[in-house]
């Protein structure tokens, strides 16, 4: 099982019934990438696509019981990795680093969204005027 498949299982546990499109936005990948990963997870009996009751074009994603064992394994790996990488670092420092990393990720995500849309015309006009 790939790390990308793990990420999908984790998000489906957090948000049961999320659509493929919503999941692709969260994971910051193309919808076709999520569709292919879901195909593989569905073939393994871990995920199920269900039609949205209000819009038949939308597929809602749900975990199936076999995914639970994998999620427990993922939790164990995450706990082990957290213990290893934070060994010898006090709780306060871990909190500060975590907050800083989350801010950096948010900034990068925002930058990626801005880059996809193209330059902000207001900012561009302001820069050109200077």
XYZ file of C-alpha atoms in Angstrom, residues 9-97:
89
model
C -7.833 6.259 4.036
C -6.965 8.765 6.762
C -9.072 11.508 5.133
C -12.003 9.146 4.576
C -11.882 8.229 8.244
C -11.977 11.936 9.140
C -14.636 12.873 6.575
C -16.831 9.919 5.602
C -18.824 10.571 2.458
C -16.452 13.168 1.026
C -16.563 13.454 -2.767
C -13.660 12.555 -5.031
C -13.409 16.199 -6.098
C -13.301 17.455 -2.491
C -10.667 14.856 -1.652
C -8.512 15.873 -4.617
C -8.665 19.498 -3.435
C -7.631 18.535 0.104
C -4.762 16.375 -1.155
C -3.807 19.031 -3.714
C -3.721 16.577 -6.618
C -5.657 16.242 -9.846
C -9.066 14.518 -9.635
C -7.883 11.763 -12.007
C -5.096 10.911 -9.553
C -7.618 10.428 -6.749
C -9.884 8.422 -9.067
C -7.061 5.993 -9.880
C -6.069 5.619 -6.231
C -9.703 5.010 -5.273
C -9.941 2.387 -8.047
C -7.074 0.483 -6.408
C -8.498 0.822 -2.896
C -11.915 -0.242 -4.160
C -10.364 -3.319 -5.812
C -8.820 -4.215 -2.436
C -12.223 -3.938 -0.748
C -11.266 -0.979 1.436
C -13.296 1.832 -0.113
C -16.720 2.088 -1.663
C -18.108 4.719 -4.025
C -21.741 5.638 -3.481
C -23.768 8.000 -5.658
C -24.697 11.317 -4.084
C -28.468 11.263 -3.439
C -28.852 14.849 -4.708
C -26.462 14.743 -7.672
C -25.817 11.458 -9.468
C -22.674 12.865 -11.115
C -20.954 12.968 -7.715
C -19.479 9.905 -6.045
C -19.255 9.851 -2.249
C -16.433 7.825 -0.735
C -16.812 5.531 2.262
C -14.473 3.188 4.108
C -15.265 -0.509 4.294
C -14.390 -2.709 7.308
C -11.073 -4.057 5.893
C -9.692 -0.497 5.930
C -9.947 -0.388 9.734
C -7.018 -2.779 10.208
C -4.875 -0.708 7.850
C -5.811 2.479 9.726
C -4.737 0.882 13.015
C -1.418 -0.048 11.407
C -1.025 3.520 10.112
C -1.712 4.895 13.600
C 0.979 2.611 15.039
C 3.516 3.745 12.414
C 2.659 7.399 12.988
C 3.023 7.046 16.758
C 6.403 5.318 16.343
C 7.642 7.959 13.907
C 6.468 10.813 16.143
C 8.269 9.262 19.102
C 11.476 8.854 17.081
C 11.586 12.351 15.563
C 10.650 14.165 18.772
C 12.915 12.229 21.112
C 14.797 14.615 23.376
C 12.681 17.651 22.425
C 10.496 19.241 25.096
C 6.716 19.604 24.582
C 6.823 23.395 24.295
C 9.384 23.248 21.490
C 7.337 20.601 19.693
C 4.250 22.828 19.894
C 6.140 25.839 18.537
C 7.661 23.819 15.677
